Amino acid sequence: MSPDESQMCPSIGRITLRYWAAARHEAGVEADVVETDVPLTLADLRERAVALHPDSDRLPAVLGVCAALVDDRPVGRQDPGTLLVQPGATVEFLPPFAGG
């Protein structure tokens, strides 16, 4: 592919969603991949995760209480509706563990 052709083809990136413990149980998989060429908010990614697993009634509730890491960095109390996740990133959903 010539440089001119590569500039005409849109680049599709991927955001990997990894599920741990109860989130993995409810999703039924270890991970999902969301294809996107633009940043998405953490809230958008949670909604997409739920949409990918429509048979799981409890996944929305579990993801709602999960801590999140974006590329190994804790999200903390940042607003998921404004926190942008770039293509190429990995988001990990960690449910509360015993005592925490």
GROMACS .gro file of N, CA, C and O in nm, residues 16-91:
model
  304
   16THR      N    1  -0.937  -0.279   2.433
   16THR     CA    2  -0.961  -0.410   2.493
   16THR      C    3  -1.027  -0.392   2.629
   16THR      O    4  -0.981  -0.311   2.710
   17LEU      N    5  -1.134  -0.464   2.652
   17LEU     CA    6  -1.204  -0.465   2.781
   17LEU      C    7  -1.175  -0.599   2.847
   17LEU      O    8  -1.206  -0.704   2.790
   18ARG      N    9  -1.115  -0.595   2.965
   18ARG     CA   10  -1.088  -0.718   3.041
   18ARG      C   11  -1.176  -0.722   3.164
   18ARG      O   12  -1.191  -0.622   3.233
   19TYR      N   13  -1.229  -0.840   3.191
   19TYR     CA   14  -1.319  -0.858   3.304
   19TYR      C   15  -1.254  -0.948   3.408
   19TYR      O   16  -1.191  -1.047   3.374
   20TRP      N   17  -1.273  -0.915   3.534
   20TRP     CA   18  -1.216  -0.994   3.644
   20TRP      C   19  -1.327  -1.039   3.737
   20TRP      O   20  -1.427  -0.971   3.754
   21ALA      N   21  -1.306  -1.155   3.798
   21ALA     CA   22  -1.393  -1.210   3.903
   21ALA      C   23  -1.540  -1.211   3.860
   21ALA      O   24  -1.573  -1.271   3.758
   22ALA      N   25  -1.628  -1.147   3.935
   22ALA     CA   26  -1.772  -1.150   3.905
   22ALA      C   27  -1.804  -1.089   3.769
   22ALA      O   28  -1.897  -1.133   3.701
   23ALA      N   29  -1.727  -0.990   3.726
   23ALA     CA   30  -1.750  -0.930   3.594
   23ALA      C   31  -1.724  -1.034   3.485
   23ALA      O   32  -1.799  -1.045   3.388
   24ARG      N   33  -1.617  -1.111   3.501
   24ARG     CA   34  -1.586  -1.218   3.405
   24ARG      C   35  -1.696  -1.323   3.406
   24ARG      O   36  -1.738  -1.371   3.301
   25HIS      N   37  -1.741  -1.357   3.525
   25HIS     CA   38  -1.849  -1.456   3.536
   25HIS      C   39  -1.974  -1.408   3.463
   25HIS      O   40  -2.037  -1.483   3.388
   26GLU      N   41  -2.012  -1.284   3.485
   26GLU     CA   42  -2.135  -1.231   3.425
   26GLU      C   43  -2.121  -1.211   3.275
   26GLU      O   44  -2.216  -1.233   3.200
   27ALA      N   45  -2.003  -1.168   3.227
   27ALA     CA   46  -1.982  -1.150   3.084
   27ALA      C   47  -1.968  -1.284   3.013
   27ALA      O   48  -2.003  -1.297   2.895
   28GLY      N   49  -1.915  -1.383   3.085
   28GLY     CA   50  -1.896  -1.514   3.025
   28GLY      C   51  -1.770  -1.524   2.940
   28GLY      O   52  -1.749  -1.625   2.873
   29VAL      N   53  -1.688  -1.420   2.941
   29VAL     CA   54  -1.563  -1.418   2.866
   29VAL      C   55  -1.459  -1.343   2.948
   29VAL      O   56  -1.493  -1.265   3.038
   30GLU      N   57  -1.331  -1.365   2.913
   30GLU     CA   58  -1.224  -1.291   2.980
   30GLU      C   59  -1.212  -1.149   2.930
   30GLU      O   60  -1.173  -1.059   3.005
   31ALA      N   61  -1.241  -1.129   2.801
   31ALA     CA   62  -1.218  -0.998   2.741
   31ALA      C   63  -1.304  -0.980   2.617
   31ALA      O   64  -1.351  -1.077   2.557
   32ASP      N   65  -1.323  -0.854   2.581
   32ASP     CA   66  -1.388  -0.815   2.457
   32ASP      C   67  -1.300  -0.710   2.391
   32ASP      O   68  -1.220  -0.643   2.458
   33VAL      N   69  -1.319  -0.693   2.262
   33VAL     CA   70  -1.249  -0.589   2.188
   33VAL      C   71  -1.354  -0.499   2.124
   33VAL      O   72  -1.447  -0.547   2.059
   34VAL      N   73  -1.338  -0.369   2.145
   34VAL     CA   74  -1.426  -0.269   2.084
   34VAL      C   75  -1.344  -0.199   1.977
   34VAL      O   76  -1.237  -0.144   2.006
   35GLU      N   77  -1.391  -0.203   1.854
   35GLU     CA   78  -1.321  -0.136   1.746
   35GLU      C   79  -1.370   0.008   1.736
   35GLU      O   80  -1.490   0.033   1.735
   36THR      N   81  -1.273   0.100   1.729
   36THR     CA   82  -1.307   0.242   1.721
   36THR      C   83  -1.187   0.318   1.668
   36THR      O   84  -1.073   0.279   1.692
   37ASP      N   85  -1.213   0.425   1.597
   37ASP     CA   86  -1.104   0.511   1.552
   37ASP      C   87  -1.105   0.644   1.626
   37ASP      O   88  -1.029   0.735   1.592
   38VAL      N   89  -1.190   0.654   1.727
   38VAL     CA   90  -1.199   0.775   1.809
   38VAL      C   91  -1.198   0.737   1.957
   38VAL      O   92  -1.235   0.625   1.991
   39PRO      N   93  -1.157   0.827   2.044
   39PRO     CA   94  -1.166   0.797   2.187
   39PRO      C   95  -1.312   0.778   2.228
   39PRO      O   96  -1.402   0.839   2.171
   40LEU      N   97  -1.333   0.692   2.326
   40LEU     CA   98  -1.466   0.669   2.382
   40LEU      C   99  -1.459   0.695   2.532
   40LEU      O  100  -1.355   0.672   2.595
   41THR      N  101  -1.569   0.738   2.591
   41THR     CA  102  -1.570   0.757   2.735
   41THR      C  103  -1.579   0.621   2.803
   41THR      O  104  -1.625   0.522   2.744
   42LEU      N  105  -1.537   0.617   2.927
   42LEU     CA  106  -1.549   0.495   3.005
   42LEU      C  107  -1.695   0.455   3.017
   42LEU      O  108  -1.729   0.336   3.010
   43ALA      N  109  -1.785   0.551   3.031
   43ALA     CA  110  -1.929   0.521   3.037
   43ALA      C  111  -1.975   0.455   2.907
   43ALA      O  112  -2.052   0.358   2.910
   44ASP      N  113  -1.929   0.506   2.792
   44ASP     CA  114  -1.964   0.445   2.663
   44ASP      C  115  -1.915   0.301   2.657
   44ASP      O  116  -1.985   0.212   2.608
   45LEU      N  117  -1.794   0.278   2.706
   45LEU     CA  118  -1.738   0.143   2.703
   45LEU      C  119  -1.815   0.048   2.793
   45LEU      O  120  -1.835  -0.069   2.757
   46ARG      N  121  -1.860   0.096   2.908
   46ARG     CA  122  -1.944   0.011   2.994
   46ARG      C  123  -2.073  -0.025   2.922
   46ARG      O  124  -2.117  -0.140   2.926
   47GLU      N  125  -2.134   0.072   2.854
   47GLU     CA  126  -2.258   0.045   2.781
   47GLU      C  127  -2.233  -0.055   2.669
   47GLU      O  128  -2.315  -0.144   2.645
   48ARG      N  129  -2.122  -0.042   2.600
   48ARG     CA  130  -2.090  -0.137   2.493
   48ARG      C  131  -2.066  -0.276   2.549
   48ARG      O  132  -2.106  -0.375   2.488
   49ALA      N  133  -2.001  -0.285   2.664
   49ALA     CA  134  -1.978  -0.415   2.727
   49ALA      C  135  -2.112  -0.482   2.758
   49ALA      O  136  -2.130  -0.601   2.731
   50VAL      N  137  -2.205  -0.406   2.812
   50VAL     CA  138  -2.338  -0.461   2.842
   50VAL      C  139  -2.407  -0.505   2.714
   50VAL      O  140  -2.467  -0.613   2.707
   51ALA      N  141  -2.398  -0.424   2.609
   51ALA     CA  142  -2.462  -0.457   2.482
   51ALA      C  143  -2.402  -0.583   2.419
   51ALA      O  144  -2.473  -0.657   2.350
   52LEU      N  145  -2.274  -0.609   2.444
   52LEU     CA  146  -2.210  -0.728   2.390
   52LEU      C  147  -2.257  -0.857   2.459
   52LEU      O  148  -2.237  -0.966   2.407
   53HIS      N  149  -2.319  -0.842   2.576
   53HIS     CA  150  -2.362  -0.958   2.655
   53HIS      C  151  -2.507  -0.940   2.701
   53HIS      O  152  -2.535  -0.931   2.821
   54PRO      N  153  -2.600  -0.935   2.605
   54PRO     CA  154  -2.740  -0.905   2.639
   54PRO      C  155  -2.808  -1.011   2.725
   54PRO      O  156  -2.909  -0.983   2.787
   55ASP      N  157  -2.750  -1.130   2.731
   55ASP     CA  158  -2.813  -1.236   2.812
   55ASP      C  159  -2.776  -1.229   2.959
   55ASP      O  160  -2.830  -1.304   3.040
   56SER      N  161  -2.687  -1.139   2.995
   56SER     CA  162  -2.645  -1.127   3.135
   56SER      C  163  -2.725  -1.016   3.203
   56SER      O  164  -2.702  -0.897   3.179
   57ASP      N  165  -2.819  -1.057   3.287
   57ASP     CA  166  -2.902  -0.959   3.358
   57ASP      C  167  -2.824  -0.881   3.463
   57ASP      O  168  -2.857  -0.767   3.494
   58ARG      N  169  -2.719  -0.941   3.518
   58ARG     CA  170  -2.647  -0.878   3.629
   58ARG      C  171  -2.524  -0.800   3.586
   58ARG      O  172  -2.466  -0.727   3.666
   59LEU      N  173  -2.481  -0.812   3.461
   59LEU     CA  174  -2.360  -0.743   3.419
   59LEU      C  175  -2.367  -0.592   3.439
   59LEU      O  176  -2.270  -0.533   3.488
   60PRO      N  177  -2.478  -0.525   3.407
   60PRO     CA  178  -2.482  -0.380   3.431
   60PRO      C  179  -2.456  -0.344   3.577
   60PRO      O  180  -2.380  -0.250   3.606
   61ALA      N  181  -2.515  -0.418   3.670
   61ALA     CA  182  -2.496  -0.389   3.812
   61ALA      C  183  -2.352  -0.417   3.854
   61ALA      O  184  -2.293  -0.339   3.930
   62VAL      N  185  -2.296  -0.526   3.806
   62VAL     CA  186  -2.159  -0.561   3.842
   62VAL      C  187  -2.063  -0.454   3.789
   62VAL      O  188  -1.976  -0.405   3.862
   63LEU      N  189  -2.076  -0.417   3.663
   63LEU     CA  190  -1.987  -0.315   3.606
   63LEU      C  191  -2.005  -0.180   3.677
   63LEU      O  192  -1.910  -0.103   3.688
   64GLY      N  193  -2.126  -0.156   3.727
   64GLY     CA  194  -2.153  -0.030   3.798
   64GLY      C  195  -2.076  -0.015   3.927
   64GLY      O  196  -2.053   0.097   3.973
   65VAL      N  197  -2.034  -0.126   3.988
   65VAL     CA  198  -1.959  -0.118   4.113
   65VAL      C  199  -1.811  -0.150   4.094
   65VAL      O  200  -1.733  -0.147   4.190
   66CYS      N  201  -1.772  -0.180   3.972
   66CYS     CA  202  -1.633  -0.215   3.945
   66CYS      C  203  -1.541  -0.092   3.951
   66CYS      O  204  -1.578   0.017   3.907
   67ALA      N  205  -1.423  -0.115   4.005
   67ALA     CA  206  -1.314  -0.019   3.985
   67ALA      C  207  -1.262  -0.043   3.844
   67ALA      O  208  -1.276  -0.152   3.789
   68ALA      N  209  -1.206   0.060   3.784
   68ALA     CA  210  -1.153   0.046   3.649
   68ALA      C  211  -1.008   0.090   3.644
   68ALA      O  212  -0.967   0.185   3.714
   69LEU      N  213  -0.933   0.019   3.563
   69LEU     CA  214  -0.796   0.058   3.531
   69LEU      C  215  -0.792   0.085   3.381
   69LEU      O  216  -0.848   0.008   3.303
   70VAL      N  217  -0.728   0.193   3.343
   70VAL     CA  218  -0.705   0.221   3.202
   70VAL      C  219  -0.555   0.216   3.182
   70VAL      O  220  -0.482   0.298   3.239
   71ASP      N  221  -0.511   0.119   3.104
   71ASP     CA  222  -0.367   0.096   3.084
   71ASP      C  223  -0.293   0.090   3.217
   71ASP      O  224  -0.193   0.159   3.237
   72ASP      N  225  -0.345   0.011   3.309
   72ASP     CA  226  -0.284  -0.013   3.440
   72ASP      C  227  -0.288   0.107   3.534
   72ASP      O  228  -0.226   0.104   3.640
   73ARG      N  229  -0.359   0.213   3.498
   73ARG     CA  230  -0.372   0.329   3.586
   73ARG      C  231  -0.512   0.332   3.646
   73ARG      O  232  -0.611   0.330   3.572
   74PRO      N  233  -0.523   0.337   3.778
   74PRO     CA  234  -0.656   0.344   3.840
   74PRO      C  235  -0.732   0.469   3.798
   74PRO      O  236  -0.675   0.577   3.791
   75VAL      N  237  -0.858   0.451   3.771
   75VAL     CA  238  -0.944   0.562   3.733
   75VAL      C  239  -0.986   0.642   3.856
   75VAL      O  240  -1.007   0.762   3.848
   76GLY      N  241  -0.997   0.573   3.968
   76GLY     CA  242  -1.038   0.641   4.091
   76GLY      C  243  -1.179   0.696   4.080
   76GLY      O  244  -1.269   0.630   4.029
   77ARG      N  245  -1.196   0.818   4.123
   77ARG     CA  246  -1.330   0.879   4.125
   77ARG      C  247  -1.357   0.968   4.004
   77ARG      O  248  -1.450   1.048   4.006
   78GLN      N  249  -1.278   0.953   3.900
   78GLN     CA  250  -1.302   1.032   3.779
   78GLN      C  251  -1.438   0.998   3.721
   78GLN      O  252  -1.483   0.884   3.726
   79ASP      N  253  -1.503   1.097   3.665
   79ASP     CA  254  -1.635   1.079   3.605
   79ASP      C  255  -1.624   0.992   3.480
   79ASP      O  256  -1.557   1.031   3.383
   80PRO      N  257  -1.687   0.874   3.480
   80PRO     CA  258  -1.679   0.786   3.362
   80PRO      C  259  -1.739   0.849   3.237
   80PRO      O  260  -1.705   0.809   3.126
   81GLY      N  261  -1.825   0.948   3.254
   81GLY     CA  262  -1.885   1.015   3.139
   81GLY      C  263  -1.793   1.115   3.072
   81GLY      O  264  -1.818   1.157   2.959
   82THR      N  265  -1.685   1.151   3.140
   82THR     CA  266  -1.592   1.247   3.080
   82THR      C  267  -1.452   1.188   3.061
   82THR      O  268  -1.369   1.250   2.994
   83LEU      N  269  -1.426   1.071   3.118
   83LEU     CA  270  -1.294   1.009   3.105
   83LEU      C  271  -1.281   0.944   2.968
   83LEU      O  272  -1.350   0.848   2.936
   84LEU      N  273  -1.194   0.999   2.884
   84LEU     CA  274  -1.174   0.947   2.749
   84LEU      C  275  -1.070   0.836   2.748
   84LEU      O  276  -0.963   0.850   2.807
   85VAL      N  277  -1.104   0.729   2.678
   85VAL     CA  278  -1.014   0.615   2.661
   85VAL      C  279  -0.975   0.613   2.513
   85VAL      O  280  -1.061   0.609   2.425
   86GLN      N  281  -0.845   0.616   2.489
   86GLN     CA  282  -0.792   0.624   2.353
   86GLN      C  283  -0.789   0.485   2.288
   86GLN      O  284  -0.767   0.384   2.355
   87PRO      N  285  -0.805   0.479   2.155
   87PRO     CA  286  -0.784   0.353   2.084
   87PRO      C  287  -0.645   0.300   2.117
   87PRO      O  288  -0.549   0.376   2.130
   88GLY      N  289  -0.636   0.170   2.134
   88GLY     CA  290  -0.510   0.106   2.172
   88GLY      C  291  -0.501   0.078   2.321
   88GLY      O  292  -0.414   0.004   2.365
   89ALA      N  293  -0.590   0.136   2.398
   89ALA     CA  294  -0.587   0.120   2.544
   89ALA      C  295  -0.651  -0.012   2.586
   89ALA      O  296  -0.725  -0.075   2.510
   90THR      N  297  -0.622  -0.049   2.710
   90THR     CA  298  -0.686  -0.164   2.774
   90THR      C  299  -0.757  -0.114   2.899
   90THR      O  300  -0.699  -0.040   2.978
   91VAL      N  301  -0.883  -0.153   2.914
   91VAL     CA  302  -0.962  -0.118   3.031
   91VAL      C  303  -0.990  -0.247   3.107
   91VAL      O  304  -1.034  -0.345   3.049
   0.00000   0.00000   0.00000
